[in-house]
Amino acid sequence: MRPSGRAPDALRPVFIQTGFARHAEGSALIRMGGTEVLCAASVEPRVPSFLRGKGQGWVTAEYGMLPRATHNRGPREAARGKQSGRTQEIQRLIARALRAVVDLKALGEISITVDCDVLNADGGTRCAAITGAWIALRLALEKLVRDGVLPAVPLKGQVAAISCGLTEAGAVLDLDYAEDSNASADANFVLTADGGIVEIQGTAEKDPFTEAQFNTLMRLARTGTAELFHIQTVTVNEALAS
Amino acid sequence: MRPSGRAPDALRPVFIQTGFARHAEGSALIRMGGTEVLCAASVEPRVPSFLRGKGQGWVTAEYGMLPRATHNRGPREAARGKQSGRTQEIQRLIARALRAVVDLKALGEISITVDCDVLNADGGTRCAAITGAWIALRLALEKLVRDGVLPAVPLKGQVAAISCGLTEAGAVLDLDYAEDSNASADANFVLTADGGIVEIQGTAEKDPFTEAQFNTLMRLARTGTAELFHIQTVTVNEALAS
Amino acid sequence: MRPSGRAPDALRPVFIQTGFARHAEGSALIRMGGTEVLCAASVEPRVPSFLRGKGQGWVTAEYGMLPRATHNRGPREAARGKQSGRTQEIQRLIARALRAVVDLKALGEISITVDCDVLNADGGTRCAAITGAWIALRLALEKLVRDGVLPAVPLKGQVAAISCGLTEAGAVLDLDYAEDSNASADANFVLTADGGIVEIQGTAEKDPFTEAQFNTLMRLARTGTAELFHIQTVTVNEALAS
Amino acid sequence: MRPSGRAPDALRPVFIQTGFARHAEGSALIRMGGTEVLCAASVEPRVPSFLRGKGQGWVTAEYGMLPRATHNRGPREAARGKQSGRTQEIQRLIARALRAVVDLKALGEISITVDCDVLNADGGTRCAAITGAWIALRLALEKLVRDGVLPAVPLKGQVAAISCGLTEAGAVLDLDYAEDSNASADANFVLTADGGIVEIQGTAEKDPFTEAQFNTLMRLARTGTAELFHIQTVTVNEALAS
Amino acid sequence: MRPSGRAPDALRPVFIQTGFARHAEGSALIRMGGTEVLCAASVEPRVPSFLRGKGQGWVTAEYGMLPRATHNRGPREAARGKQSGRTQEIQRLIARALRAVVDLKALGEISITVDCDVLNADGGTRCAAITGAWIALRLALEKLVRDGVLPAVPLKGQVAAISCGLTEAGAVLDLDYAEDSNASADANFVLTADGGIVEIQGTAEKDPFTEAQFNTLMRLARTGTAELFHIQTVTVNEALAS
Amino acid sequence: MRPSGRAPDALRPVFIQTGFARHAEGSALIRMGGTEVLCAASVEPRVPSFLRGKGQGWVTAEYGMLPRATHNRGPREAARGKQSGRTQEIQRLIARALRAVVDLKALGEISITVDCDVLNADGGTRCAAITGAWIALRLALEKLVRDGVLPAVPLKGQVAAISCGLTEAGAVLDLDYAEDSNASADANFVLTADGGIVEIQGTAEKDPFTEAQFNTLMRLARTGTAELFHIQTVTVNEALAS
């Protein structure tokens, strides 16, 4: 039995509110159970210096966690004067995930930064961030089309992410903090709606795992992201209709 | 006429949701018009080294702003590697305001940190932070009493803050960003429910102002904080009753 | 009785030496009792990037304290790798005070930085810094006129600052360290010679104070700054005559 | 055809020199083609504070790259004042890989830090670092046994890593820089000699990849690491025999 | 002819004022021509961790330059967030010079930090700092004897420093900034009153110099420091007599 | 007797391997006994901003030490976030030594950075770095001539460095760590092949030393560098011939 009583292949309840960050060109506050991440996409009409004059755009991401998003208060990274290795690893992952589905040439010399800030943490924050960031990005791109800046939304697909892991209850989907901190292995899958793999990160937390176990986790991830792609689509359609 | 159409002595609509930060001992998400600040109080059973063994507690605060809380995205302080002078000034102000109403001896060797993070900014963030932080602090202290850690809530009073300023529409209460960025002077008043002054910060943004003008601003501040004290009381009572 | 035996409305002896920083375009070493601050104004023929091309100048300030200016040696900020919140707060205050009396349009695309470095500290360093900085700034501007860079001194007024506080000896003017560290409230007033208020910062160090008490402090501040404006005028006249 | 003319499943020539870092308790200079990493294990008789008193040891890793290890000189991280996100990500990966095969309880209150410094870079530095780091760690642990500090080598297995990727020449093993910078996807596999998976990191650099492609990469990785485990064993045996 | 018209072996006028830093246990404001350095010695009853329990004391130094001590304003190191290589090099030199004449065993578990802050710079600041720092240190040690903390002043000798250089006017003593910035070589000599050499730093700024030239510079240094030792002695005697 | 049994005027065995850093325009791995430094010269077709448009080039150096180059592991400077004063002092010394023999005008608007990274440390790392850096620089300049970028090698001479010191075995050449850490004085000499002095740094580690002792050290240095100049010449000739 999972601590939450969920079935092995059950996601936590997902709730997404668009427009939470009022000034952002696109934003989504995504809740997956006790995890809550505010994703805000910011558009700037310029590109980093390494891309200047190359006729393409850029998409990047930053990640942060409020000090008391967690069970015990953590130090504020701005006060410590540096971002942890974990923070940098996660924001690089989010950015790669988003770029995998953007047509940077079609974007033109525009940069989009998606800020993903964790307001409440209960496991799976990086995956929730990716799933929410895609919505924020999509809404920002739709705005650029509405404003006549771009002729069409330069997206090649839809991306979402979910964690899976090996726990005392077996292989399970969408680990919460209680599961995550005791899992013998966990993996994050970043997948596209048309079945492609964008990123896989599997880590043995205790003992090495087998290829068969890994394949089971990938099956679960496909189940979970199918549901997330549906929720993303419904959410974006509602936001565009209003 | 004020840009918002408000009367000179009218606050923006105030809405406060307690318990938003699920892990915090006390928390309040305060909205004043387009400004939204998440205040979360964290309790730790120890004091900073300069107070060790002195038989008293400590209350401090940290302040941050999400990068896209503002009209244009600002750099993330954690990524820049330091907190701006403005950030440090504000968090020192919030902490002094809270300590002015706490009986640190009665608190005992306990530290409380109140994190105030701005999710959306439209002027007056430091004042909203103080008003919300007092609620978060009060709820955390009530929890310490309920948990048997403290015999009584070690609060000497109730504190709230509001900004006033001299604008084209004259002396006005609770400036939003549009007013704040054009005001010729603005002042922040941190007051207690029993009429005491905790902190006054008045600044001429353009030309120096007169003592008469300053007194008008203080009158407005008393009007505004009277309303805030009422809202604080109602909010805390509802939270404690539930 | 005050620890120093001074009357409640008595300033400490003030002594100002101009030209102490030999390379600076204007400088003043100001002593107020045991507090001693070296103020040096540096002129540069350019403005920060946010002002470029706007046809106006800029005035800013930096503040520092020598490690052994104080009773006990404090850490050197350059060695710690960052300026404290207190330092940043003070240098922002000094800069605002100076800008309040400068006609930045008339200054043209010129920047002036006034460095205020505390050589000896005995309370009231930020106020002494503002009073001395105005002299350094004035002398630098006079030099720009003498050098034919500016047609006239682009100053709209004269600014000085003084602290007042509530102590065991009642409301008193110009607190030294012994008084400052025990005051129940203290306030810094930045005023102009024609009676305007540039900045007020009043803080309850122990218990909140009343409006009547605050008004008494403002009366004292007017008395003190009147004397400082006179000393500034005499000092500048002597410096220009020599 | 691969740029190097290698067969798709061919490793680059591997050469390992033990004892290069003369002061280290264990060290290995590993060359894989044009990539060269110096791995040095340092033993300290204490553990980080979060483990103190828990009766277990710790293994960690640090990673660096000499400024001119690369085609164009990169900035020195010590001079920039911070480690890049990439550096932190890699050193966290190396450390997790090593800890997966160490019996931390059997190690006792001892810390081992393995420094992996890239002297020459031509792709695959993180994988070479892991493969070399295991040798350095093993030799350091053998020394602790020889010195009578430990009764037996507290290793649960043997770990090595290799990169694979999808390039114009199809799925290939052990990418060099020329391949790596043009691959449409690449994956790093950290495997154990008994067939376990310690870590998988697969990333689509251009377009998402399929599960079938991913499985092909994993097959290649098993081939490559089999060879690396053999080389590790021979190298360690020679070092212990001398 | 030297720019200043001085004879090749002539020091600039030296003036030393003790007690300038009112709170310091010993202090000296030393002027050598247009160079002016405030040296303040601070005593602390503890030693750095690497010396704890070894029954000996420590003497260290810190060096700084006010931003407008120089012809053109330099950036404030505290604002830049780090000390320059030049600053660190100089403060290490001052500290070594002082330690060469202190009996650290006799000092006991006491630390003395001598802060050397340049108020005005016109060449030779590091040498002036050493000469002044010895006086500040001596006065602080005398105070420890007067206060009964130490039975005798734990000094083994007297140390002073002077620069010499090869300029268009030949080999000269005590270079000012005009000479220093055009010298083809310059050397700093730290000598003791009994003829010992504590430190020599000779640098070819343009072309390499010969051993004969170097010996000439050393002769000049002996002349200059003889005078400085006399001034130190007179200054200390006067300070102790008052 | 010296700990190593060497004669007082004997260098340690010197071995230099060119081309170790495969991507660098010139490189030398220099071993002097147990000290081993990798020197890599990098050419860039631009100069720092302070030289732009002045029609001259620049040569600079950076120095680092691998964490476990030493007997006990030292902290990684990149992880600490800053370079130590010692590191900065050494890299400034190396750079000055190299610039003393380069004709910067003839170099044109080109920068060369020589990275000197210590792989194994046993005393004398800064001197080995200078001796090796000259070879790396020379090879990089030869490549610029071969590539047609420069008409001739813009070198005015040959530079090498050696340490000497006063130890229990008397005045000795080329101190290893065991000698260096117990020497009563040590000095580093940077000399040119035609007999010029580029830099002298002599330091009394315990008691001041005499001029006669210093002259003995300089004699030893001339002996040692004569041998180093020969080795440099042979090494460069072999590298150019191959």
Coordinates of C-alpha atoms in Angstrom, one line a residue, chain E residues 82-90 92-93 96 99-101 126 156 192 194-211 214-215 218-219 222, chain F residues 82-90 92-93 96 99-101 126 156 192 194-211 214-215 218-219 222:
Chain E
K82 CA 36.2 41.1 -3.3
Q83 CA 39.7 42.4 -2.5
S84 CA 42.0 42.7 -5.4
G85 CA 45.2 40.6 -5.8
R86 CA 47.2 43.8 -5.1
T87 CA 45.3 44.4 -1.8
Q88 CA 45.9 40.8 -0.6
E89 CA 49.5 40.9 -1.6
I90 CA 50.1 44.0 0.4
R92 CA 50.2 39.7 3.5
L93 CA 53.4 41.7 3.2
R96 CA 54.9 39.2 7.6
R99 CA 55.5 39.1 12.7
A100 CA 59.3 39.2 11.9
V101 CA 59.8 41.4 15.0
R126 CA 52.7 49.8 1.4
K156 CA 62.3 41.6 19.1
T192 CA 65.1 46.1 10.9
D194 CA 69.7 46.3 13.8
G195 CA 70.5 45.8 10.1
G196 CA 68.5 42.7 9.3
I197 CA 66.6 42.1 6.1
V198 CA 62.9 41.1 6.6
E199 CA 61.7 41.3 3.0
I200 CA 63.0 42.4 -0.4
Q201 CA 60.7 42.8 -3.4
G202 CA 62.4 44.0 -6.5
T203 CA 60.6 44.2 -9.8
A204 CA 61.6 45.2 -13.3
E205 CA 58.8 47.2 -14.6
K206 CA 60.3 47.6 -18.0
D207 CA 63.7 46.0 -18.7
P208 CA 65.6 43.7 -16.4
F209 CA 68.1 45.4 -14.1
T210 CA 71.6 44.5 -13.0
E211 CA 72.9 43.3 -9.7
F214 CA 70.1 46.4 -7.2
N215 CA 72.9 47.0 -4.7
M218 CA 69.7 48.6 -1.2
R219 CA 72.2 51.3 -0.1
R222 CA 69.5 51.7 4.4
Chain F
K82 CA 37.4 32.8 -4.5
Q83 CA 41.1 32.6 -5.2
S84 CA 43.4 32.9 -2.1
G85 CA 45.8 35.8 -1.7
R86 CA 48.6 33.4 -2.3
T87 CA 47.2 32.3 -5.6
Q88 CA 46.7 35.8 -6.8
E89 CA 50.2 36.8 -5.7
I90 CA 51.7 34.0 -7.7
R92 CA 50.7 38.2 -10.8
L93 CA 54.3 37.2 -10.4
R96 CA 55.2 40.0 -14.7
R99 CA 56.0 40.3 -19.8
A100 CA 59.5 41.3 -18.9
V101 CA 60.8 39.4 -21.9
R126 CA 55.8 29.2 -8.6
K156 CA 63.4 39.9 -26.0
T192 CA 67.0 36.3 -17.7
D194 CA 71.6 37.5 -20.4
G195 CA 72.1 38.1 -16.7
G196 CA 69.3 40.6 -15.9
I197 CA 67.1 40.5 -12.8
V198 CA 63.4 40.5 -13.4
E199 CA 62.1 39.9 -9.9
I200 CA 63.5 39.2 -6.5
Q201 CA 61.4 38.2 -3.5
G202 CA 63.2 37.5 -0.4
T203 CA 61.4 36.8 2.9
A204 CA 62.6 36.1 6.4
E205 CA 60.4 33.3 7.6
K206 CA 61.9 33.4 11.1
D207 CA 64.6 35.9 11.9
P208 CA 65.8 38.7 9.6
F209 CA 68.8 37.7 7.4
T210 CA 71.9 39.6 6.5
E211 CA 73.0 41.2 3.2
F214 CA 71.3 37.4 0.6
N215 CA 74.2 37.6 -1.7
M218 CA 71.7 35.2 -5.4
R219 CA 74.9 33.4 -6.3
R222 CA 72.6 32.2 -10.9

